[in-house]
Structure formats: structure tokens, C-alpha cells
mmCIF file of C-alpha atoms in Angstrom:
data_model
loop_
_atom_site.group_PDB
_atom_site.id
_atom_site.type_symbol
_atom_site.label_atom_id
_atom_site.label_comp_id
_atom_site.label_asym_id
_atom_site.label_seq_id
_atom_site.Cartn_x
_atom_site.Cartn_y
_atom_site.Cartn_z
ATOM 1 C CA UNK E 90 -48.212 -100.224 103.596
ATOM 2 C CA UNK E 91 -46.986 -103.510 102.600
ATOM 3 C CA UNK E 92 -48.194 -105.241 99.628
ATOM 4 C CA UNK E 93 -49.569 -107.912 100.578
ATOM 5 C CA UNK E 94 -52.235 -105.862 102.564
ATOM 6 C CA UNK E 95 -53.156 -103.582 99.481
ATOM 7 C CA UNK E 96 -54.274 -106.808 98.041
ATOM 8 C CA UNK E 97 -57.079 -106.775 100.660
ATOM 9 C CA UNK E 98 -58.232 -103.212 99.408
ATOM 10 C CA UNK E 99 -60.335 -104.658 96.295
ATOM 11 C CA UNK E 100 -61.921 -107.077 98.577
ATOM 12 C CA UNK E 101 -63.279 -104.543 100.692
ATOM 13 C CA UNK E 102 -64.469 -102.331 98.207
ATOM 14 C CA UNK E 103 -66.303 -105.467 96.605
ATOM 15 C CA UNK E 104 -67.701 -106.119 99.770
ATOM 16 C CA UNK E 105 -68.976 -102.720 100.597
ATOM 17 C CA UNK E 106 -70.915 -102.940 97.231
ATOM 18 C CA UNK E 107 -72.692 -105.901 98.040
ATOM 19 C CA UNK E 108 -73.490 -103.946 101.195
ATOM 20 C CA UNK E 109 -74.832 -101.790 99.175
ATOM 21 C CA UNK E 110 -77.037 -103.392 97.115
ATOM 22 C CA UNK E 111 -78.201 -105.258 99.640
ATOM 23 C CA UNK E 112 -79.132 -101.866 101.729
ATOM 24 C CA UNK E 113 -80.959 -100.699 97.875
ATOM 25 C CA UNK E 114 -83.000 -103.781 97.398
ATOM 26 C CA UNK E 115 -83.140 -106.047 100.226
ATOM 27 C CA UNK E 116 -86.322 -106.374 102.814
ATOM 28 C CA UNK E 117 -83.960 -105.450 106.392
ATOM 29 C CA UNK E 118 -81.529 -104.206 108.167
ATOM 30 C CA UNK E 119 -80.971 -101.300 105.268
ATOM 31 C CA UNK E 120 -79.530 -98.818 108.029
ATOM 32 C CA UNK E 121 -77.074 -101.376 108.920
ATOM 33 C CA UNK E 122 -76.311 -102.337 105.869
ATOM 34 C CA UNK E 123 -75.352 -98.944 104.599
ATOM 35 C CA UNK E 124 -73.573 -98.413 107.643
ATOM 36 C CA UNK E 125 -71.391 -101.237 106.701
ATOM 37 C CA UNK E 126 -71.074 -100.469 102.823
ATOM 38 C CA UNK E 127 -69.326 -97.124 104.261
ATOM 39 C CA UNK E 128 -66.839 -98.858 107.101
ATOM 40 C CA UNK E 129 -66.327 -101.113 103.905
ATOM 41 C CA UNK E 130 -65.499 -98.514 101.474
ATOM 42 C CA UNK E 131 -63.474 -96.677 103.856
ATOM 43 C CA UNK E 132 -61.619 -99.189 104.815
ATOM 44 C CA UNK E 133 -60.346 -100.097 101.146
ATOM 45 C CA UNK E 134 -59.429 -96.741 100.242
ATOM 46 C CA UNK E 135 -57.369 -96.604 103.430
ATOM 47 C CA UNK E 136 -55.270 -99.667 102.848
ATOM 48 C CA UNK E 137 -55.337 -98.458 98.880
ATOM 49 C CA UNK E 138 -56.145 -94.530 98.446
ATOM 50 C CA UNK E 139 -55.385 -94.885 95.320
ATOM 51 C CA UNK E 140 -57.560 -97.951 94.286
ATOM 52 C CA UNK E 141 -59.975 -97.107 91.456
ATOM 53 C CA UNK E 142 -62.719 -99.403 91.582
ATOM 54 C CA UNK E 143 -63.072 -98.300 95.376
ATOM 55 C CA UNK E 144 -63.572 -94.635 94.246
ATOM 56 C CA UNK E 145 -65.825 -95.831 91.433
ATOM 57 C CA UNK E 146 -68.044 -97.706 93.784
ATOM 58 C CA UNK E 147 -67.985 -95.684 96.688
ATOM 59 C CA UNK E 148 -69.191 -92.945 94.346
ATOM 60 C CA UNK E 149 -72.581 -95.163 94.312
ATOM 61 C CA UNK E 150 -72.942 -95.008 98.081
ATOM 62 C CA UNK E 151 -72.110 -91.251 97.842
ATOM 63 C CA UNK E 152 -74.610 -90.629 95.551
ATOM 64 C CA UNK E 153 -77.612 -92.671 96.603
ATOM 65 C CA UNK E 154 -76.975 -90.807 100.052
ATOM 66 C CA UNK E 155 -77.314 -87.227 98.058
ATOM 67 C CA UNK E 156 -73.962 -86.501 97.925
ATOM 68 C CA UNK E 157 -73.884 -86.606 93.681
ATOM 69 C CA UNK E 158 -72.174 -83.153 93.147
ATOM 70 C CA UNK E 159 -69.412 -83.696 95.983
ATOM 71 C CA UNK E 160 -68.803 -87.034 94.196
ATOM 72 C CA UNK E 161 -68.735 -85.855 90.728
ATOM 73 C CA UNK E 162 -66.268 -83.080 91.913
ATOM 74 C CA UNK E 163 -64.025 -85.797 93.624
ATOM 75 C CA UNK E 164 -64.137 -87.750 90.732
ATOM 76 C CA UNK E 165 -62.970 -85.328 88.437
ATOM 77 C CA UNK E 166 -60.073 -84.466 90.285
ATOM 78 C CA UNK E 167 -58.868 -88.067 90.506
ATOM 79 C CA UNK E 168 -59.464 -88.086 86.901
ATOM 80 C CA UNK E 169 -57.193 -85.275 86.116
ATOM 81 C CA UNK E 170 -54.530 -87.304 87.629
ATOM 82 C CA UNK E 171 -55.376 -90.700 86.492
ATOM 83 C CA UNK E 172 -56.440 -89.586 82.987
ATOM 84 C CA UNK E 173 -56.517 -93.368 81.870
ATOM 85 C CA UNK E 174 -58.546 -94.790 83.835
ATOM 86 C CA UNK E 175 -61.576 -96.552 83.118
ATOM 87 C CA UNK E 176 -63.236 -96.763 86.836
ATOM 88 C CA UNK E 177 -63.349 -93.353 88.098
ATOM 89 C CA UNK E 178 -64.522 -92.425 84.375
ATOM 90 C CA UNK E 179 -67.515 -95.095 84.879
ATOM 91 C CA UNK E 180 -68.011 -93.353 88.527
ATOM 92 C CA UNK E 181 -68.756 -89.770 86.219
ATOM 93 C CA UNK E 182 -71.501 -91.354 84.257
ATOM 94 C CA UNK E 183 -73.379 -91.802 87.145
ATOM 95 C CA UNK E 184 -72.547 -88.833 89.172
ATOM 96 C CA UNK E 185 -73.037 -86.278 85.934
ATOM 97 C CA UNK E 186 -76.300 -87.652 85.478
ATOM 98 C CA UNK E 187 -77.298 -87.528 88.205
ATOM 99 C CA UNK E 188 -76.411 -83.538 88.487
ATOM 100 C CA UNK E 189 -78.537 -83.247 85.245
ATOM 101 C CA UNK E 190 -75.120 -82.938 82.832
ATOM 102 C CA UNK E 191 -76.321 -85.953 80.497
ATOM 103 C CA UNK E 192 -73.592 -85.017 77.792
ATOM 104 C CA UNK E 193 -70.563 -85.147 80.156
ATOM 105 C CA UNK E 194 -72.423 -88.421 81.421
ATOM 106 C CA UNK E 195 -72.012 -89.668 78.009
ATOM 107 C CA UNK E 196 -68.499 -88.083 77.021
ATOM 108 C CA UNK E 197 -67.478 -90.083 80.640
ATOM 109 C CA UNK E 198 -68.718 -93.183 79.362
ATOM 110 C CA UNK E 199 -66.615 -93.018 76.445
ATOM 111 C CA UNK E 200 -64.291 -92.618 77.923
ATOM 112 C CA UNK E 201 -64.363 -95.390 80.050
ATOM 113 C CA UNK E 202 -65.302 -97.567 77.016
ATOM 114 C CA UNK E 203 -62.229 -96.162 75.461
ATOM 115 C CA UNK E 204 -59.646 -97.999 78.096
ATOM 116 C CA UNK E 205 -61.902 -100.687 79.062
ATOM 117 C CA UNK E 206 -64.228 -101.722 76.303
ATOM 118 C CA UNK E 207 -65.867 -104.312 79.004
ATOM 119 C CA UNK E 208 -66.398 -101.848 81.281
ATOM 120 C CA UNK E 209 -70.200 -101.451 82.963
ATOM 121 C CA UNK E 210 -71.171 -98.043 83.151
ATOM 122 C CA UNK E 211 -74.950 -96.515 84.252
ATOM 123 C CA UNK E 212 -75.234 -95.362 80.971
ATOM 124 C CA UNK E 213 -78.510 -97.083 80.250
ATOM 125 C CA UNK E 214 -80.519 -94.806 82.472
ATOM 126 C CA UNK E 215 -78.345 -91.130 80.736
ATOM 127 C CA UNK E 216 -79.812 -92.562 77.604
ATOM 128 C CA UNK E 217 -83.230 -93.111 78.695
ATOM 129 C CA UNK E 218 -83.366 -89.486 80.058
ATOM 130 C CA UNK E 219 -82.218 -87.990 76.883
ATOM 131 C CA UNK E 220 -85.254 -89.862 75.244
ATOM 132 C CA UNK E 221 -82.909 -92.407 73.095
ATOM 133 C CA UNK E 222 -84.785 -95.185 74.327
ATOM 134 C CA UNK E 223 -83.352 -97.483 71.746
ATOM 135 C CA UNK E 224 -79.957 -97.202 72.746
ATOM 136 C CA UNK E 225 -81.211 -97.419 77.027
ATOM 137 C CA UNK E 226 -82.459 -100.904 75.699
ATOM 138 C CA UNK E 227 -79.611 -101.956 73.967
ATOM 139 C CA UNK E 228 -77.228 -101.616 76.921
ATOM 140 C CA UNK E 229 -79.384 -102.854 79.577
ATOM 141 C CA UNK E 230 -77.742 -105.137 82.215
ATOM 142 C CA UNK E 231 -77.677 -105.751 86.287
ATOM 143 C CA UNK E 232 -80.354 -106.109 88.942
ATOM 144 C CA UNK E 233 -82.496 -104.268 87.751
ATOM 145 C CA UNK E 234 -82.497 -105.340 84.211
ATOM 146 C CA UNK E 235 -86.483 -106.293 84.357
ATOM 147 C CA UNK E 236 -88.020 -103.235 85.104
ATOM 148 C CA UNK E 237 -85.343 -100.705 82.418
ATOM 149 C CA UNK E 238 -85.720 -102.981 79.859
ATOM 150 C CA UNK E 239 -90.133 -103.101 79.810
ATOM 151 C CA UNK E 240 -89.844 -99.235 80.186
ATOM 152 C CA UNK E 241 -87.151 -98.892 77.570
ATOM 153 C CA UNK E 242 -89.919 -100.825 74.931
ATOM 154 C CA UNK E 243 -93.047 -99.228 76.888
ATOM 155 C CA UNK E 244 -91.727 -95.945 75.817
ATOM 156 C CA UNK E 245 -91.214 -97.751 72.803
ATOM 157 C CA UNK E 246 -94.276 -98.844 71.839
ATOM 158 C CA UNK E 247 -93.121 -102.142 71.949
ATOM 159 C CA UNK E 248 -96.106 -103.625 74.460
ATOM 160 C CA UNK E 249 -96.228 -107.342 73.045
ATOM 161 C CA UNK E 250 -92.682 -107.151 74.162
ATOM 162 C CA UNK E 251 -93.146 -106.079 77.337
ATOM 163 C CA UNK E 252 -95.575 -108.090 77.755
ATOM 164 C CA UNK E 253 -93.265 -110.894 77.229
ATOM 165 C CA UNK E 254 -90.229 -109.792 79.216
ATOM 166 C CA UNK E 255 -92.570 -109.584 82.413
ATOM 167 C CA UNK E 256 -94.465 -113.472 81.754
ATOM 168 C CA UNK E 257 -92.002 -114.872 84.914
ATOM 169 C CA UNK E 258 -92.198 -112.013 86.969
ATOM 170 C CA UNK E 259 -92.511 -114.166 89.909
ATOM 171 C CA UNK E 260 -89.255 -116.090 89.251
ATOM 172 C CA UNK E 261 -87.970 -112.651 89.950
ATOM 173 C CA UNK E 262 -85.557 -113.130 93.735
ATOM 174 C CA UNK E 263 -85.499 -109.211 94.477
ATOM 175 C CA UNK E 264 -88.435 -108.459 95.814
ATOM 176 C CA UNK E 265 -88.753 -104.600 95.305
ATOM 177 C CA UNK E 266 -87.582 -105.342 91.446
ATOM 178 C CA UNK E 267 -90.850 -108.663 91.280
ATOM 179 C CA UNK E 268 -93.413 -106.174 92.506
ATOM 180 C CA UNK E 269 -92.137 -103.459 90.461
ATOM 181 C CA UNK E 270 -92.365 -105.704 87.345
ATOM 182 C CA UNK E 271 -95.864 -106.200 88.317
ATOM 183 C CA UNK E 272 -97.107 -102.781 88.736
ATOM 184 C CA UNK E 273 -95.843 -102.546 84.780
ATOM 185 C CA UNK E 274 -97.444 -105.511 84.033
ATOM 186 C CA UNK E 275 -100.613 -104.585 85.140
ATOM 187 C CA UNK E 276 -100.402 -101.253 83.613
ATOM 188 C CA UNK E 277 -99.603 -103.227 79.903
ATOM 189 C CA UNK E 278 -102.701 -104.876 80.566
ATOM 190 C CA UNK E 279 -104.927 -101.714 81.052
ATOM 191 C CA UNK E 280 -106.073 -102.431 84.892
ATOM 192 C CA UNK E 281 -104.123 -98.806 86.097
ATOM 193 C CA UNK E 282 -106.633 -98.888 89.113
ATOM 194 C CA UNK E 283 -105.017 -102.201 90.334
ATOM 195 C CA UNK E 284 -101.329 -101.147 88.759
ATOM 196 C CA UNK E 285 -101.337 -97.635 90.618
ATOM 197 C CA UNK E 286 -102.274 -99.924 93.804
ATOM 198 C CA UNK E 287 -99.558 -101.937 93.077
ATOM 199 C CA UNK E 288 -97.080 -98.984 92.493
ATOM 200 C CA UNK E 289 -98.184 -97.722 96.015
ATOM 201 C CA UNK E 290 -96.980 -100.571 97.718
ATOM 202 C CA UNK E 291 -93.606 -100.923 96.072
ATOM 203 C CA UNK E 292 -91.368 -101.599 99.054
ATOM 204 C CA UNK E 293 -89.563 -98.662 100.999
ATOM 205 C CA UNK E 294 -86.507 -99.989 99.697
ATOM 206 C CA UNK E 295 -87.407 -98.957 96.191
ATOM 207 C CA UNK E 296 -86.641 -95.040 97.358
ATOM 208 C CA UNK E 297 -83.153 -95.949 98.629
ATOM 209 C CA UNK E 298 -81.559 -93.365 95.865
ATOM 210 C CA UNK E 299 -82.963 -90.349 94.397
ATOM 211 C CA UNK E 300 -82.967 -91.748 90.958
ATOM 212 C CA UNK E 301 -85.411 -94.624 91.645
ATOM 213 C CA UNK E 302 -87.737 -92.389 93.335
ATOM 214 C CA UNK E 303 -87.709 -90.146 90.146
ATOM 215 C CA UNK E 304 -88.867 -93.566 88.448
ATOM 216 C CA UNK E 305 -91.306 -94.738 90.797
ATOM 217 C CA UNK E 306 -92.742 -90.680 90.823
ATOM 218 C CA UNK E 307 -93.300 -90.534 87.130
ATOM 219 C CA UNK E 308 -95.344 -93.888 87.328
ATOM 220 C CA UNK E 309 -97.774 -92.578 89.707
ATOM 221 C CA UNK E 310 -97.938 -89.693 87.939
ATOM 222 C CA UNK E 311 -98.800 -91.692 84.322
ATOM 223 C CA UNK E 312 -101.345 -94.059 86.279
ATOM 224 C CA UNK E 313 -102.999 -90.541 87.363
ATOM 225 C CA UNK E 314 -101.671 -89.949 90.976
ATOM 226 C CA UNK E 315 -100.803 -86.218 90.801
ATOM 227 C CA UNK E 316 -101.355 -86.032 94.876
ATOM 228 C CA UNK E 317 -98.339 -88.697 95.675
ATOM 229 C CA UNK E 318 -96.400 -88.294 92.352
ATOM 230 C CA UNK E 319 -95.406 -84.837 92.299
ATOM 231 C CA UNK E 320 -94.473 -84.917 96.308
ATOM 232 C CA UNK E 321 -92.086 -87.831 95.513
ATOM 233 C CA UNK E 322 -90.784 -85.974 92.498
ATOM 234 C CA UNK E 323 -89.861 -83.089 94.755
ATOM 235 C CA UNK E 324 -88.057 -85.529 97.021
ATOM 236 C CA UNK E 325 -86.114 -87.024 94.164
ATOM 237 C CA UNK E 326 -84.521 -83.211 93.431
ATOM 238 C CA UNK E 327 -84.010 -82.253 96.969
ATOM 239 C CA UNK E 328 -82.624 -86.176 97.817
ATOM 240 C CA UNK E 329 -79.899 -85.272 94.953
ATOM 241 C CA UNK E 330 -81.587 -86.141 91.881
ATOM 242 C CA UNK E 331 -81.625 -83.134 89.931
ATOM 243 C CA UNK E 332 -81.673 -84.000 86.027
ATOM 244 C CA UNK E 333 -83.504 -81.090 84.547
ATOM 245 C CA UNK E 334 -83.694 -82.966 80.918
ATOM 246 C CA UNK E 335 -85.340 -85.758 81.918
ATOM 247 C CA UNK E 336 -87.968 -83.345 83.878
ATOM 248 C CA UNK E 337 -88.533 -81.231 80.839
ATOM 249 C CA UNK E 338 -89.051 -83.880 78.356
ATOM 250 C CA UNK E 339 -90.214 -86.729 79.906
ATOM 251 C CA UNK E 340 -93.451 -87.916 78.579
ATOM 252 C CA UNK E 341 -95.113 -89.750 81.224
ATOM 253 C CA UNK E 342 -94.858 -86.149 82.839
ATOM 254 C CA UNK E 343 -97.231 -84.326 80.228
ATOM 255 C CA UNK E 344 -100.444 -84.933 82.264
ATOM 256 C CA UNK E 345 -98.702 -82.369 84.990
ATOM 257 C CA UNK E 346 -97.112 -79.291 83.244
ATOM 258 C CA UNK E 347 -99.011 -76.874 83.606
ATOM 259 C CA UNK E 348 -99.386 -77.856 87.088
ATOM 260 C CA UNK E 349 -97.965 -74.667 89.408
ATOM 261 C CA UNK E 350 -96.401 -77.701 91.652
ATOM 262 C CA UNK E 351 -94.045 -78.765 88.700
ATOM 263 C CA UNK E 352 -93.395 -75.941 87.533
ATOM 264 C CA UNK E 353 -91.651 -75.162 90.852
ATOM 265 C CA UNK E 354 -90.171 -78.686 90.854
ATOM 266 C CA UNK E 355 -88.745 -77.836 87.169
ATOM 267 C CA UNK E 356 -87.282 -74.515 88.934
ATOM 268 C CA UNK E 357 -85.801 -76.266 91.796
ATOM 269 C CA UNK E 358 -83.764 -79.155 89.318
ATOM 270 C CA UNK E 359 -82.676 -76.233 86.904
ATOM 271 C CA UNK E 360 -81.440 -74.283 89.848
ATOM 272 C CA UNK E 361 -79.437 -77.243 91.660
ATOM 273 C CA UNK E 362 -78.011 -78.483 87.903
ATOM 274 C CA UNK E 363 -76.881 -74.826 87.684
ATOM 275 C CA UNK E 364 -74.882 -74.974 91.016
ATOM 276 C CA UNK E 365 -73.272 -78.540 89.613
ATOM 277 C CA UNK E 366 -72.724 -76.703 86.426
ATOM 278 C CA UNK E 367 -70.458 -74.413 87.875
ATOM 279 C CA UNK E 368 -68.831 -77.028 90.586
ATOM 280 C CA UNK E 369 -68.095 -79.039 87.372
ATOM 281 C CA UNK E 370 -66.652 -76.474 85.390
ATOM 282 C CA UNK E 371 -64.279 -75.500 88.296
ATOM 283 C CA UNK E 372 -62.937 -78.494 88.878
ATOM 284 C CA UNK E 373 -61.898 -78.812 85.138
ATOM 285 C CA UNK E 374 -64.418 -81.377 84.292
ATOM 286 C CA UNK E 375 -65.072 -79.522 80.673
ATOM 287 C CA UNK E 376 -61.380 -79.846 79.995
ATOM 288 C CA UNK E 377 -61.360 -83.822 81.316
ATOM 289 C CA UNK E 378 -63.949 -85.030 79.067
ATOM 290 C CA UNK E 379 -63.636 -82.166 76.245
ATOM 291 C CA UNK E 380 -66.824 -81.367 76.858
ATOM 292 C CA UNK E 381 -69.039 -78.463 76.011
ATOM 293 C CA UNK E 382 -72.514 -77.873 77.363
ATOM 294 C CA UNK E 383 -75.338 -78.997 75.585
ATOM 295 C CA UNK E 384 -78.329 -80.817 77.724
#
């Protein structure tokens, strides 16, 4: 490979982000757009293999298509050779959480914080599972900064803020993220039978990865729909969202546990985080991070 062509490697793993995102929030062609985040992403890491930020991004794709535990195991192993850099550890924080490990999540940001202190990471959401909502707040940023941000100070107690963050919904350009924003809104405002509506008819596109199900499930649930809630919950485990913590502690889950139905969800996520658990420890992820399990 010449040079000069390994300069066009970044390009195309930029590129197959914005595939990406557009696949995750945009109104069409989602299929084809995904399709062409991958030829994207594949594309950079042959010119590059070695390119970091492709292997951190393509690590989204990877995961949003269920893959979380292969990518966290790939990602460790790169690590192990590349123990300085700040991508692949930012590609960890979201894979680990996503496989329910929430303190390697957090060791791996620090790690990428360490070499890169401008670094973005997906830590907002490891903190919000863990309950630390003041910290998920704090280091809010991105597309979807709207929606983490009013459930960061909902779970908070922080309404009149809320409130505020959400007055120019309808400046919002991303339409899954506008109606989103309103289905809070009108939940701040005490109309649930018109906010559980309006959480109905977030857009398709809002289930593109497992995570954002898990979010859109445990609104349902907190307006009061056990009957579409708990089946999208189940989807959000079995999809390759599988973070037992958030599951056990969450709040706006109390209204369902001593429902039979969860407790088999709560099985199910314990079970897979197990499996990642072990797929973690053998690829030497404890001795990457210096990690020890905790949550």
C-alpha cells in the first residue's frame, strides 16, 4: 500500500459513520444506508487495517447490529497491541456497556481520557445505568443530546429544567430525536395518556440499536404500558443489549418486578452478561484495563 492511499482510509471510515447515523435516525433508505456504512467501514480498514478510528467506529455499526460481545472481544485484542491508544479504548466503553460490564466501561473511558483528554466516549449513557445521573448530565454531548440530558434531570428531579431544555423542541432537525423530546415533554406536563401515545409513535428508526430500544421500553413501561414495554425490553436483550445493572436498578422499572415476564427478562440479561463475562476475561480484557469485577 502506498501512502498516499492510506490517507483515504480516515475518509472512509468518516463516511461510513455518517452512514450510520443516518441509517439510526433518518426517515429512509435505513437498509441501504447500513449497507453502505459497512462497504464504508470495510473499505477503510482495508486500505488501513491498522487505522484506529475505523475500528472505533465500526465497533458502533457492530454493535447496533448485535454483534457487542464479538466487538468488545476484537477490541480488546487490538488494545493489547496498541496499549496507547485512545480510539479503540473509546470503542470499549461502548461495547462493555453494552455487555452489562459498566466498570470496565468506565476503566475504558479512562483510559481513553488518559491519551486523549478530548476524546468523546459513550460514557454518558454507562453513567446513567449505574444511577450517577449527575455525572450522565455533566458529559452529555451529540445527536442525541435533547432527549439524555431531560432524562438525566427527570431522574433528577430537576422538572423546571426539563421543562426548559424541551421549550424548542420543534427547532429540533432529527425527527425521531423532536418527537422523542415531545413524548418527555408531555409526560413533564402530567398528560401520560397523550405522552404514552406519543411514545407509541416514535419512528421505527428509534429501535435501530438495542440500547435505544431499552430507552424507549422503560418509557412505556413508566407511562403504564406493561403489554408493549416489557416485549420491547425482551428485544433489547436478545438484539444485544444485555446490561443487567441497569435492569436491576432502574427505577422507571419498579412498577414491573414482580412481574413473572421480567423476572425472566432479568434472567435472560444476567445469563448473556455472564457469557461476555467470560469472553472478556479470556481475551485479557481484566488485565487491559486493570480491572476487577464489580457491577
Amino acid at each position: 500500500m502506498s501512502g498516499g492511499r492510506s490517507h483515504y482510509a480516515p475518509a472512509w471510515a468518516r463516511l461510513g459513520r455518517v452512514y450510520r447515523v443516518l441509517a439510526k435516525f433518518g426517515d429512509a433508505d435505513a437498509e441501504q444506508n447500513l449497507s453502505r456504512a459497512e462497504a464504508a467501514f470495510v473499505r477503510a480498514l482495508e486500505i488501513n487495517p491498522d487505522l484506529s478510528v475505523a475500528h472505533n467506529l465500526y465497533s458502533y455499526l457492530e454493535i447496533d447490529s448485535g454483534r457487542a460481545q464479538e466487538a468488545m472481544v476484537r477490541l480488546v485484542g487490538r488494545a493489547l497491541r496498541r496499549t496507547t491508544d485512545p480510539e479503540i479504548f473509546a470503542g470499549l466503553v461502548h461495547a462493555c456497556r453494552y455487555c452489562g460490564l459498566l466498570d470496565a466501561s468506565l476503566a475504558a473511558d479512562e483510559q481513553a481520557r488518559r491519551f486523549d483528554r478530548s476524546i468523546i466516549t459513550s460514557v454518558t449513557n454507562t453513567y446513567f445505568h449505574l444511577g450517577d445521573y449527575q455525572r450522565a448530565l455533566g458529559s452529555v454531548h451529540g445527536t442525541g443530546e435533547p432527549v439524555t440530558s431531560v432524562q438525566a434531570l427527570m431522574m433528577l428531579d430537576r422538572d423546571g429544567e426539563a421543562r426548559e431544555k424541551l421549550r424548542n423542541t420543534d427547532a429540533i432537525e432529527v425527527a425521531t430525536v423532536r418527537r422523542w423530546c415531545e413524548s418527555l415533554r408531555l409526560l413533564l406536563e402530567g398528560r401520560r395518556v397523550e405522552g404514552l401515545a406519543a411514545t407509541q409513535a416514535i419512528p421505527p428508526v428509534g429501535y435501530r440499536d438495542p440500547e435505544s430500544l431499552y430507552f424507549v421500553a422503560r418509557q412505556l413501561i413508566f407511562f403504564g404500558s406493561d403489554v408493549t414495554g416489557l416485549p420491547l425490553l425482551t428485544r433489547a436483550i436478545e438484539e444485544g443489549f444485555f446490561c443487567f445493572t441497569a435492569l436491576a436498578r432502574d427505577p422507571w422499572l419498579d412498577s414491573v418486578r414482580s412481574e413473572p415476564a421480567f423476572t425472566k427478562i432479568l434472567g435472560r440479561a444476567e445469563s448473556r452478561r455472564r457469557e461476555a463475562l467470560a469472553a472478556f476475561l479470556e481475551a485479557g480484557g481484566d488485565r487491559l484495563l486493570g480491572w476487577t469485577q464489580s457491577r
